[in-house]
PDB file of C-alpha atoms in Angstrom:
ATOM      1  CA  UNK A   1      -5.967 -17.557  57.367  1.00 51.00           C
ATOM      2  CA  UNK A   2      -3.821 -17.358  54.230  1.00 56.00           C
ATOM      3  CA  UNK A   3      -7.205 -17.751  51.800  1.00 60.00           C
ATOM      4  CA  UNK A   4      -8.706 -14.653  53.799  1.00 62.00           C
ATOM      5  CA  UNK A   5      -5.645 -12.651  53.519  1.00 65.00           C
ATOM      6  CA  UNK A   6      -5.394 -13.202  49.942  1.00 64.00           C
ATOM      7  CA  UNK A   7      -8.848 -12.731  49.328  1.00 74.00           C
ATOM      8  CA  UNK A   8      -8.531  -8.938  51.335  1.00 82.00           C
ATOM      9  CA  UNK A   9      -5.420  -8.510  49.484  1.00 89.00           C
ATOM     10  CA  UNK A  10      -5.536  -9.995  46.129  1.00 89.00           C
ATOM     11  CA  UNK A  11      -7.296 -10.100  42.795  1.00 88.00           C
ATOM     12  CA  UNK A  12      -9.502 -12.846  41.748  1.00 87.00           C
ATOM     13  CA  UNK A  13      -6.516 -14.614  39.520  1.00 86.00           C
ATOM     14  CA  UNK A  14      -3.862 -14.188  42.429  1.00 88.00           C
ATOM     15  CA  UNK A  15      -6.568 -15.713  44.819  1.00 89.00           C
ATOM     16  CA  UNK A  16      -7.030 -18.846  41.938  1.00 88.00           C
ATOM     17  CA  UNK A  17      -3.660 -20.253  41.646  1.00 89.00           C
ATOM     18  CA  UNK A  18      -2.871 -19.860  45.396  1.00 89.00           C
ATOM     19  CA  UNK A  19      -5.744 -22.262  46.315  1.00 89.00           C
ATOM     20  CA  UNK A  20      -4.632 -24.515  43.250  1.00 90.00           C
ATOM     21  CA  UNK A  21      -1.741 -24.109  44.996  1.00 90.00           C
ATOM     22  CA  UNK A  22       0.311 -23.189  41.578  1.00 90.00           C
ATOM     23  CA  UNK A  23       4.448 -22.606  42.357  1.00 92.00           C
ATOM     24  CA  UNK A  24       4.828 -21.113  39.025  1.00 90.00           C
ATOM     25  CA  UNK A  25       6.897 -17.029  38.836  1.00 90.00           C
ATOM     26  CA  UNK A  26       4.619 -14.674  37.869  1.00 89.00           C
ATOM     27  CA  UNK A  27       4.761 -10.696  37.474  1.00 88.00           C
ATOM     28  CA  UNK A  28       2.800  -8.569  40.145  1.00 92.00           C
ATOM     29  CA  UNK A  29       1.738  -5.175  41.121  1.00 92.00           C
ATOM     30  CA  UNK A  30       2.341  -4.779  44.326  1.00 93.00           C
ATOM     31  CA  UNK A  31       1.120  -1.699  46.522  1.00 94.00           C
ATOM     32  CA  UNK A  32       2.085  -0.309  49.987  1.00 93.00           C
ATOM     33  CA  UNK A  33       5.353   1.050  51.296  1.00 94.00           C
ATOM     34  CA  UNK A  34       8.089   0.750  48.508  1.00 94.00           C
ATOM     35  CA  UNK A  35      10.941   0.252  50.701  1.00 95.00           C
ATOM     36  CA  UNK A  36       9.103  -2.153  52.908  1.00 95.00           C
ATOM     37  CA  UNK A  37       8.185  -3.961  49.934  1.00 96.00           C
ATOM     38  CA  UNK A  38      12.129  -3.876  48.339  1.00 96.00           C
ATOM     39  CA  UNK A  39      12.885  -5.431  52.143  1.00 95.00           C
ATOM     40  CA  UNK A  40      10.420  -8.487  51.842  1.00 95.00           C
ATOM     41  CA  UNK A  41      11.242  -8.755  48.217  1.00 95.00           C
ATOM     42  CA  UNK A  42      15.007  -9.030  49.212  1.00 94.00           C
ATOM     43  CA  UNK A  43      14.435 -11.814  52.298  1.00 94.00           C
ATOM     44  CA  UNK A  44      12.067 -14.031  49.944  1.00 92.00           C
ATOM     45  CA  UNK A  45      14.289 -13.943  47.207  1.00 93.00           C
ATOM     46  CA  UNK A  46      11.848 -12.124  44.751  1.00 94.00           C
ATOM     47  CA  UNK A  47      12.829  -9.624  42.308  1.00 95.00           C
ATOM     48  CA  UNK A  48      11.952  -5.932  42.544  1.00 95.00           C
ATOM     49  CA  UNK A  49      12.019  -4.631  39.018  1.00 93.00           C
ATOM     50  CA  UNK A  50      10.595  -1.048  38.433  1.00 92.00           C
ATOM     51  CA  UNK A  51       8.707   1.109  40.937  1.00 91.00           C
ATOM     52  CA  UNK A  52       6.250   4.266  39.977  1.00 91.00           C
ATOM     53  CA  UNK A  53       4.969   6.101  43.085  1.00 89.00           C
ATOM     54  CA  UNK A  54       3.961   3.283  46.275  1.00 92.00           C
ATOM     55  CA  UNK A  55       3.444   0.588  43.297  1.00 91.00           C
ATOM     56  CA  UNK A  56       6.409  -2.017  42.571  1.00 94.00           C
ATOM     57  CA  UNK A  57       6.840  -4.424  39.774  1.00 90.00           C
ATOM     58  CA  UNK A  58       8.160  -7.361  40.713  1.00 93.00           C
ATOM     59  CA  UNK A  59       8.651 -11.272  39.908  1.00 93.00           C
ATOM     60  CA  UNK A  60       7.547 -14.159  42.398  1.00 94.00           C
ATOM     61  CA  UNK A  61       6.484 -17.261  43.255  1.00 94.00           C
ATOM     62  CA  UNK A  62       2.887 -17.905  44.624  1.00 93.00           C
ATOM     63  CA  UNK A  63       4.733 -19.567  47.498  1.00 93.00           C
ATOM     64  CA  UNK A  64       6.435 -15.778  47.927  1.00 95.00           C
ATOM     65  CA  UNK A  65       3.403 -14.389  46.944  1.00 93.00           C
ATOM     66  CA  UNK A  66       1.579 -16.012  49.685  1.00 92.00           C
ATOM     67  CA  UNK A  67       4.589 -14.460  52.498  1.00 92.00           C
ATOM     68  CA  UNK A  68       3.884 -10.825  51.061  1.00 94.00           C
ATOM     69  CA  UNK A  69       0.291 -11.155  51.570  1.00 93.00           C
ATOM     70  CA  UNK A  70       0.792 -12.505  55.119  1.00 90.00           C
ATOM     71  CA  UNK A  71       3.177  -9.026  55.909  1.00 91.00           C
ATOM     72  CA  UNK A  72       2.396  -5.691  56.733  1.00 90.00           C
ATOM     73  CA  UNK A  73       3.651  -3.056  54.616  1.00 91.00           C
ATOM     74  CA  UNK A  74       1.410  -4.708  51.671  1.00 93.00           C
ATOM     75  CA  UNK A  75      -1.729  -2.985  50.688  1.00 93.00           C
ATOM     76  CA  UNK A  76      -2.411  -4.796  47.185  1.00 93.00           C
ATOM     77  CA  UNK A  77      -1.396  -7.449  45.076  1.00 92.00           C
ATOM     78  CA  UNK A  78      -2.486  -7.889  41.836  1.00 92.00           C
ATOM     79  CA  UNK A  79      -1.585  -9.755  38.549  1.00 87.00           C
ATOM     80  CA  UNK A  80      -3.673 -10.306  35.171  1.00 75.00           C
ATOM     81  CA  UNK A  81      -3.572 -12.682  33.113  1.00 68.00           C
ATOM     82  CA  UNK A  82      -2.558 -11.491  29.238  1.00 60.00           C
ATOM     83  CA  UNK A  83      -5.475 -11.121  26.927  1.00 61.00           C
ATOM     84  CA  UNK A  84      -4.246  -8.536  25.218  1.00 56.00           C
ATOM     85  CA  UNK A  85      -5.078  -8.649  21.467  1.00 58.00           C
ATOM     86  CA  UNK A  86      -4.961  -6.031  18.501  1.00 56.00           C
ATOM     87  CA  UNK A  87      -7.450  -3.874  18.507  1.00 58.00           C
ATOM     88  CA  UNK A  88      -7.432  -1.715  15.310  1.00 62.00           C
ATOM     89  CA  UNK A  89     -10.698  -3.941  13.857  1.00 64.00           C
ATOM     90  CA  UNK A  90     -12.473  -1.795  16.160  1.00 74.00           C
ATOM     91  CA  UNK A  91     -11.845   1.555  14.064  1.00 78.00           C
ATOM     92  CA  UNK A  92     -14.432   0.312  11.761  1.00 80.00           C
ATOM     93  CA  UNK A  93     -16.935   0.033  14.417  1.00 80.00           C
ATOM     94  CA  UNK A  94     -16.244   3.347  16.094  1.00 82.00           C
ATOM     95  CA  UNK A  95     -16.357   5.204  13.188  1.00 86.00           C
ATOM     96  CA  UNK A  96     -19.492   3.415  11.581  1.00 89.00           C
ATOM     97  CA  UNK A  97     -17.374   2.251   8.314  1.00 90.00           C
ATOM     98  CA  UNK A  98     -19.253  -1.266   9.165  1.00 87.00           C
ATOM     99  CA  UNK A  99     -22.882   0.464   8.194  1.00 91.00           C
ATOM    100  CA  UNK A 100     -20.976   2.398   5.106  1.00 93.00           C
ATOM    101  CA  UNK A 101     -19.841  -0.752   3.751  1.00 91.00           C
ATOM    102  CA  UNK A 102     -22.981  -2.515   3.958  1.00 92.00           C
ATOM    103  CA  UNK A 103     -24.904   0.410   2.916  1.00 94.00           C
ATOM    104  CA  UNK A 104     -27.275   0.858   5.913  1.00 93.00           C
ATOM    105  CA  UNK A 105     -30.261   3.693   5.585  1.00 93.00           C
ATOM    106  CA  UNK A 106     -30.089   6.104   5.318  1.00 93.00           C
ATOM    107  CA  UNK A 107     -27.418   5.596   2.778  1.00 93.00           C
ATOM    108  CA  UNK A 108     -28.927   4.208  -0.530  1.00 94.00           C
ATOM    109  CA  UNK A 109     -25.687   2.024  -1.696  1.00 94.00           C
ATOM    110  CA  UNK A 110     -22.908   0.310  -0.256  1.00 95.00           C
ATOM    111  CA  UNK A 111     -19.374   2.364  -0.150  1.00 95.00           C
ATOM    112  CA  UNK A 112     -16.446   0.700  -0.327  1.00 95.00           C
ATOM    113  CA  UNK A 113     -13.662   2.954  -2.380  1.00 96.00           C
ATOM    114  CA  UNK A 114     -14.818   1.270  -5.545  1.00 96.00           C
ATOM    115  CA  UNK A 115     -14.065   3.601  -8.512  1.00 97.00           C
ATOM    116  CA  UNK A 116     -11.774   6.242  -6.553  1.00 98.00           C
ATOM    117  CA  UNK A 117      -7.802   6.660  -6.279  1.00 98.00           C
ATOM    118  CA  UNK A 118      -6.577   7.115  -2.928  1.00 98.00           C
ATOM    119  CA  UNK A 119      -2.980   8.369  -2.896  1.00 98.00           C
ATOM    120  CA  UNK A 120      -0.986   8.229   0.491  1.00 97.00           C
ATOM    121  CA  UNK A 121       2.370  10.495   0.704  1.00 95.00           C
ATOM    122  CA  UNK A 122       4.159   8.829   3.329  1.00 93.00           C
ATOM    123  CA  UNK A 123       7.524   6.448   3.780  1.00 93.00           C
ATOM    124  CA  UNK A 124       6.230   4.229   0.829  1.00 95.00           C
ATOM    125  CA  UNK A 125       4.404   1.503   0.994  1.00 96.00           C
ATOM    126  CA  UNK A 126       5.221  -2.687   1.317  1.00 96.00           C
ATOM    127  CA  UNK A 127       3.234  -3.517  -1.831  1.00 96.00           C
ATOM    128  CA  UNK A 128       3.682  -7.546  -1.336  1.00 95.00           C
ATOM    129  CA  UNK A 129       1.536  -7.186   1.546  1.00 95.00           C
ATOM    130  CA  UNK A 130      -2.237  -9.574   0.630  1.00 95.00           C
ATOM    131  CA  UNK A 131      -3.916  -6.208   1.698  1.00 96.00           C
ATOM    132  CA  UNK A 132      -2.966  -4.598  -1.120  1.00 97.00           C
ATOM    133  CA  UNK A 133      -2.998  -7.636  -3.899  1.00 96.00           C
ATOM    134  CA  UNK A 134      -7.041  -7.756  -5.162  1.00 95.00           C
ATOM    135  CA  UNK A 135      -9.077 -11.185  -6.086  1.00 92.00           C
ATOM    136  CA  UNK A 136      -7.126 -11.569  -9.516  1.00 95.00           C
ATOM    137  CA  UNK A 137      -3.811 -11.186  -7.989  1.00 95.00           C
ATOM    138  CA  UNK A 138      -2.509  -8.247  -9.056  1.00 97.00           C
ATOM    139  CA  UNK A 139      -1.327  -5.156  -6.931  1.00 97.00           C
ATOM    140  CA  UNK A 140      -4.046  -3.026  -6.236  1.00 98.00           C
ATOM    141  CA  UNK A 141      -1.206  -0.321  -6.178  1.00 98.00           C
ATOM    142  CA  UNK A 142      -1.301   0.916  -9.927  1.00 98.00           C
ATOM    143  CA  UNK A 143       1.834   3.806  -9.936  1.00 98.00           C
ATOM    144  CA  UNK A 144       4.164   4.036  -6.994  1.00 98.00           C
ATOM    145  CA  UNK A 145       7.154   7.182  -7.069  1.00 98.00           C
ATOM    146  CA  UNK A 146       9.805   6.498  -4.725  1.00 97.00           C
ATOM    147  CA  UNK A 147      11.523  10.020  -4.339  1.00 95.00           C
ATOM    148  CA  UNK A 148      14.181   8.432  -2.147  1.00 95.00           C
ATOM    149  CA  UNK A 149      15.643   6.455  -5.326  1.00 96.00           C
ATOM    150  CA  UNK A 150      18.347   8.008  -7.533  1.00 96.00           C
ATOM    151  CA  UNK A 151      17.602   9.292 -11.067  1.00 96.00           C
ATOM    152  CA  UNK A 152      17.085   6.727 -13.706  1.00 97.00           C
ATOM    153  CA  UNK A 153      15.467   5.712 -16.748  1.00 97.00           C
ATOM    154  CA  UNK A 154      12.111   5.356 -14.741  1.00 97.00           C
ATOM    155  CA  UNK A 155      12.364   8.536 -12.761  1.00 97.00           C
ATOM    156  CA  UNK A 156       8.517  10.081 -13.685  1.00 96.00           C
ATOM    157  CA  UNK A 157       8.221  12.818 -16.704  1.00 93.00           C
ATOM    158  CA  UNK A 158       7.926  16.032 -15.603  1.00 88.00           C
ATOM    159  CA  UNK A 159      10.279  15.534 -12.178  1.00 91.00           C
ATOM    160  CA  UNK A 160      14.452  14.832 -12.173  1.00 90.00           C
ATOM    161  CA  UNK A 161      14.589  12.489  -8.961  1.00 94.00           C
ATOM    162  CA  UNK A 162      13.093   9.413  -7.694  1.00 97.00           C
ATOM    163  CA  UNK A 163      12.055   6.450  -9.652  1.00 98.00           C
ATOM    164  CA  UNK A 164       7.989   5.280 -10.642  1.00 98.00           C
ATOM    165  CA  UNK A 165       6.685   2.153 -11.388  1.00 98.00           C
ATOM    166  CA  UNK A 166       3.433   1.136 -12.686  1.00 98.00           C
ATOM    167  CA  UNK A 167       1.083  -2.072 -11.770  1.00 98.00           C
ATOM    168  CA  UNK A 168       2.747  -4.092 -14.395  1.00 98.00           C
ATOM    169  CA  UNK A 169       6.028  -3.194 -13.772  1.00 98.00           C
ATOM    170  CA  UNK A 170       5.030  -4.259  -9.336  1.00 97.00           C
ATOM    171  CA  UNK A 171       3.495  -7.365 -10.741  1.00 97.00           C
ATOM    172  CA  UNK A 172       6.667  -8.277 -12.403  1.00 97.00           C
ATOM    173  CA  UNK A 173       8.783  -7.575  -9.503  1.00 96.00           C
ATOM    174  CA  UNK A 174      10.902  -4.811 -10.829  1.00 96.00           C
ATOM    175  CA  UNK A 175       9.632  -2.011  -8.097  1.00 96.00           C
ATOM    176  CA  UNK A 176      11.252  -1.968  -4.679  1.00 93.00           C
ATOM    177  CA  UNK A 177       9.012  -2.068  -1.890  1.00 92.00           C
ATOM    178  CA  UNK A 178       9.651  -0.192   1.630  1.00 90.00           C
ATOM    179  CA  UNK A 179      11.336  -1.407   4.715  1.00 81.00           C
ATOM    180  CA  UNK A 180       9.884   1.353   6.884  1.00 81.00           C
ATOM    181  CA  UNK A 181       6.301   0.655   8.252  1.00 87.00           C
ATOM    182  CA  UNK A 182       4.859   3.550   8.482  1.00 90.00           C
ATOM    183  CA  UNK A 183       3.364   4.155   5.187  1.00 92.00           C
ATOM    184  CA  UNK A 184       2.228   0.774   5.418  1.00 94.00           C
ATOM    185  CA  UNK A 185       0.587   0.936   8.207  1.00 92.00           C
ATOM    186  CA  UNK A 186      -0.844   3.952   6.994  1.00 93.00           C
ATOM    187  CA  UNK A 187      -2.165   2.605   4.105  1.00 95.00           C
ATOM    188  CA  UNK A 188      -3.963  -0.063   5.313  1.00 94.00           C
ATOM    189  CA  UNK A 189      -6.058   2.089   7.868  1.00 93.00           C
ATOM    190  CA  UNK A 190      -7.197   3.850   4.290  1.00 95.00           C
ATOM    191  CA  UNK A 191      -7.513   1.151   2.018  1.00 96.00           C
ATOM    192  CA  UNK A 192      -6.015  -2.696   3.316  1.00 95.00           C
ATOM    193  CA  UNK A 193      -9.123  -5.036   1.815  1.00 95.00           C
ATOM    194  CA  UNK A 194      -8.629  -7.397   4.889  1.00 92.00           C
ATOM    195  CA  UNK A 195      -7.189 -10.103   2.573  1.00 92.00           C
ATOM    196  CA  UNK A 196      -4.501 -11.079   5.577  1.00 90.00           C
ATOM    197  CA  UNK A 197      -7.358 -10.855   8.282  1.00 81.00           C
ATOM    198  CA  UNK A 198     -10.144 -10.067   7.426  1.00 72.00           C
ATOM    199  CA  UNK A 199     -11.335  -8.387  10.112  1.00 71.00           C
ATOM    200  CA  UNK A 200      -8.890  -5.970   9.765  1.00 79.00           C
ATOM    201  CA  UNK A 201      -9.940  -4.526   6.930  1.00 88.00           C
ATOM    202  CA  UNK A 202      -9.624  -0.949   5.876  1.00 92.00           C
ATOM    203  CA  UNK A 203     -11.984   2.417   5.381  1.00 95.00           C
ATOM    204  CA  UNK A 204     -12.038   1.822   1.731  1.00 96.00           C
ATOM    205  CA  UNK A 205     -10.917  -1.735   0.874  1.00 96.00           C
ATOM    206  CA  UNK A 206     -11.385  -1.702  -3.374  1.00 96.00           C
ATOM    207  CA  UNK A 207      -9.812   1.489  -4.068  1.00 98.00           C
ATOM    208  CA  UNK A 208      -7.082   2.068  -6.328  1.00 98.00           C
ATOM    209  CA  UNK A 209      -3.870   2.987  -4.865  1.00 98.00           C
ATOM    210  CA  UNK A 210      -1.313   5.872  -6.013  1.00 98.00           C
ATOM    211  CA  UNK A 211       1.776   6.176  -3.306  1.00 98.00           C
ATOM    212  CA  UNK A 212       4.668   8.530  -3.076  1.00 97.00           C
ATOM    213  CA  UNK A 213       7.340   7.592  -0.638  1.00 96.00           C
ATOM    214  CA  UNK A 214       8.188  10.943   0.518  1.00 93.00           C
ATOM    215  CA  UNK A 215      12.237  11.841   0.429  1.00 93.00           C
ATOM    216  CA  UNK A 216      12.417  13.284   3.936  1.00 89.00           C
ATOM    217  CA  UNK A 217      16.104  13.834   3.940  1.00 89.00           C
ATOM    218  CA  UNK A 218      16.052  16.114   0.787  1.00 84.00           C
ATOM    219  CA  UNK A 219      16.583  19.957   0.981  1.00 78.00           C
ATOM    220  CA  UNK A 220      14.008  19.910  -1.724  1.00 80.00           C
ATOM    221  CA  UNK A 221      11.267  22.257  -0.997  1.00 80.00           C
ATOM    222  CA  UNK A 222       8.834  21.181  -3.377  1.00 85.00           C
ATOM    223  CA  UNK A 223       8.427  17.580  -2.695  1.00 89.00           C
ATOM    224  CA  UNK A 224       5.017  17.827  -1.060  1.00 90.00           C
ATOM    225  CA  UNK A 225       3.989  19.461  -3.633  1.00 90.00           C
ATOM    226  CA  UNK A 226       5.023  17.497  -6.151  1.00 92.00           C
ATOM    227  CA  UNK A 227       3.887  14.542  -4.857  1.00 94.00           C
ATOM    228  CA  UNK A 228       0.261  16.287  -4.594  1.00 94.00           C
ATOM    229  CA  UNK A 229       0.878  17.048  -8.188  1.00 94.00           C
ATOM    230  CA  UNK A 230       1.792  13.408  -9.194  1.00 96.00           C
ATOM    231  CA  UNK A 231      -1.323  11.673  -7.405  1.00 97.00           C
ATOM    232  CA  UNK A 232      -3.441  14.108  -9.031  1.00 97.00           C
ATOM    233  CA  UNK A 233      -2.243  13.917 -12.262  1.00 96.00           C
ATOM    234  CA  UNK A 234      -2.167   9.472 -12.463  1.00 98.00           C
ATOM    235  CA  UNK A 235      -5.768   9.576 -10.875  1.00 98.00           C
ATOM    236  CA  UNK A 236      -6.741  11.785 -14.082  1.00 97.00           C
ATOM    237  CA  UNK A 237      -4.572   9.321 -16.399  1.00 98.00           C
ATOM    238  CA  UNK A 238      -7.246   6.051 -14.523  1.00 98.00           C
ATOM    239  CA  UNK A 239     -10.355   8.983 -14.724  1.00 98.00           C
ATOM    240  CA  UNK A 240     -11.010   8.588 -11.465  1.00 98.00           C
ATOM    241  CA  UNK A 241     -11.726  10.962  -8.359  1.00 98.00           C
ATOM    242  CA  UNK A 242      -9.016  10.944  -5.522  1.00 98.00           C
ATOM    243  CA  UNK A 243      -8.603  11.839  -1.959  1.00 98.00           C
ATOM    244  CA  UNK A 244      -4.351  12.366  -0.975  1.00 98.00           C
ATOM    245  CA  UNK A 245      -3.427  11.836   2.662  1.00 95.00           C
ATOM    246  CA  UNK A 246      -0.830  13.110   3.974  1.00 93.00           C
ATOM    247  CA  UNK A 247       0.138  11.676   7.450  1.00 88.00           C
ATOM    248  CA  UNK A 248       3.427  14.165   7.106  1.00 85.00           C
ATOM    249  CA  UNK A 249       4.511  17.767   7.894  1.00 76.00           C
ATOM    250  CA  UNK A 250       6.306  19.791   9.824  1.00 74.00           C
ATOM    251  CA  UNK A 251       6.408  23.038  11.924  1.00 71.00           C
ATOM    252  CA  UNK A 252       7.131  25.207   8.637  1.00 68.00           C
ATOM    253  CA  UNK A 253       5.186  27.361   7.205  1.00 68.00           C
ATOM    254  CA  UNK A 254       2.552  29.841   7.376  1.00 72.00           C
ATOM    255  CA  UNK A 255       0.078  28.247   9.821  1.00 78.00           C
ATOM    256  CA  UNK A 256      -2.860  30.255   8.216  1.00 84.00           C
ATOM    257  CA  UNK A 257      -3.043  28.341   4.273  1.00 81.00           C
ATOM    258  CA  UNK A 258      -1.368  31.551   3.065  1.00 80.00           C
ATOM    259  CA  UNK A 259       2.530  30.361   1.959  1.00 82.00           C
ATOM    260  CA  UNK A 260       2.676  29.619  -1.624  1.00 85.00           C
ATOM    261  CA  UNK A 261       3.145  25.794  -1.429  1.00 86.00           C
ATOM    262  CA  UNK A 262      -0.387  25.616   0.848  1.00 88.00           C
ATOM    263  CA  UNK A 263      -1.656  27.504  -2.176  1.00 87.00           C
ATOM    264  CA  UNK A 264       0.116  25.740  -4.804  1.00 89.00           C
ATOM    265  CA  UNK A 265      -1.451  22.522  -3.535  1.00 91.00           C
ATOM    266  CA  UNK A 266      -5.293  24.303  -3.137  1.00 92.00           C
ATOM    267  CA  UNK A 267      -4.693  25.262  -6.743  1.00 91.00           C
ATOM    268  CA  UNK A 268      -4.704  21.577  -7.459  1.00 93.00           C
ATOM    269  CA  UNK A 269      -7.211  20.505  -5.366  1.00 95.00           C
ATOM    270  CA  UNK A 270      -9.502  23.509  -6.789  1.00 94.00           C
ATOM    271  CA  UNK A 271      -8.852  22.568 -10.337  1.00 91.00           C
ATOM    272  CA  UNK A 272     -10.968  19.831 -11.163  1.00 94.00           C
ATOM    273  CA  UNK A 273     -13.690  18.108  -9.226  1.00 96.00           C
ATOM    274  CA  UNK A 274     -13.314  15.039  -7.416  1.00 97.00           C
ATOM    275  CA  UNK A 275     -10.201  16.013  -5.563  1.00 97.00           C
ATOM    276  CA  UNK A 276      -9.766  16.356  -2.093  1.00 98.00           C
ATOM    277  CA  UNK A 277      -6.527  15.998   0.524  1.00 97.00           C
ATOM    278  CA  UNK A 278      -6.705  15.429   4.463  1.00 95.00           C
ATOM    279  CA  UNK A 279      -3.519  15.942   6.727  1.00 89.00           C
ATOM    280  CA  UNK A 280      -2.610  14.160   9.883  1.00 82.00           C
ATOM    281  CA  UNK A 281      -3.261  15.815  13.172  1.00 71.00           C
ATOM    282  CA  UNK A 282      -2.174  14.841  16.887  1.00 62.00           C
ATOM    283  CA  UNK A 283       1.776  13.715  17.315  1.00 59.00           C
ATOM    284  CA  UNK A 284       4.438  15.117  15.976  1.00 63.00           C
ATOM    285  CA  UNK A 285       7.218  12.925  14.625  1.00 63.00           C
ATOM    286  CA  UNK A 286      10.207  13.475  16.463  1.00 63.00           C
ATOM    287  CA  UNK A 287       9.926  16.811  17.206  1.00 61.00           C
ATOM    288  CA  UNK A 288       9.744  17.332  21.008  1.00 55.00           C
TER     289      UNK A 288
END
């Protein structure tokens, strides 16, 4: 009786460990009248923890499990077991960067960032991570502004805040990396070379790396811009082409490419060959 019950009422795994007869507390869905459910819950001693609509939450036994299934009120019970696993790997399958990398016709040569600068404006970037450390063992991240630092001897020529360093100077252990993740995160979506799992590697795994952590606290109004101008001007110092993403912004602005700082940084872009910047699109920060 209890076997058909659970096998009208339950999923496959909830069905399982009732005929192995399991007495281990689990987390359910359970479906049907909430109150009715909150009631049984209550006289088998299980715990009700969230509800959404007629579908509770709830910890129990099998044994209690097994009482619910018996009662009316029930409609469903259901628990899974956790498989859940990372899934960014499949980005390079979705968006075919597996057949770029391995060069697949119609494409005559592999791709794989080698020879070009990507430059990621963002909250900075944790340099130690492998991802970003190439076969030799140096940092793959060859000049790194932090905007956010005060003034010093290595703030970079041409700009009065922040502080730069160079590959050498990140190799040596004088830079300081970032605490926040996001520009990490970021920057291994564009370029990580999958040296901490390699399946996870990124769109462009041997590129060259130029990062600005962007001061977002600043009153500044140029800092965009200037960071724009900075990865520009160190992928022209390594004479290489470079693509800038910004996964930034804001609600300012003209909305139409027309305010001076939008055509401040197309100036740049427009100025020599081999540049090119893309821009975030979907959330919004904080904003609500």
């Amino acid at each position: 009786m209890l076997l058909a019950c659970a096998q009208r009422k339950a999923n496959f795994a909830i069905v399982q460990q009732l005929q192995k007869k399991s007495t281990a507390s689990i987390d359910v869905f359970i479906k049907g009248d909430v109150n009715r459910i909150k009631e049984l819950l209550g006289s088998s001693r299980g715990i009700f923890k969230r509800s959404a609509g007629d579908i509770v939450i709830a910890r129990l036994t099998f044994p209690q499990i097994a009482v619910l299934l018996a009662s009316k009120g029930i409609d469903r019970i259901e628990a899974y077991p956790q498989r859940s696993v990372p899934m960014n790997d499949t980005m390079l399958i979705n968006n075919n960067i597996v057949s770029i990398h391995k060069g697949t016709a119609p494409l005559s040569q592999t791709y794989d960032g080698s020879g070009v600068v990507i430059g990621i404006m963002d909250t900075g970037i944790d340099f130690t991570h492998p991802d970003f450390i190439d076969s030799a063992g140096k940092s793959r991240v060859k000049f790194y502004w932090d905007q956010n630092q005060p003034a010093a001897g290595n703030t970079p020529v041409g700009y009065d805040y922040g502080q730069e360093w160079d590959q050498v100077q990140i190799d040596s252990g004088k830079a300081i990396p970032a605490t926040d993740g996001h520009g990490t995160h970021v920057t291994g979506i564009a370029a990580g070379n999958g040296s901490a799992e390699s399946k996870y590697k990124g769109v462009a795994p041997k590129a060259d790396l130029v990062i600005v952590s962007i001061d977002f606290s600043t009153t500044n109004a140029t800092i965009v811009a200037d960071a724009v101008d900075y990865i520009y001007s160190k992928a022209e110092l390594l004479g290489k082409p470079c693509v800038i993403n910004a996964s930034i912004g804001d609600y300012n602005g003209s909305h139409d490419g027309k305010d001076l700082q939008a055509q401040f940084i197309s100036n740049l872009i427009n100025l020599k060959s081999g540049r090119a910047l893309v821009a975030s699109a979907g959330n919004s920060g904080g904003n609500p």
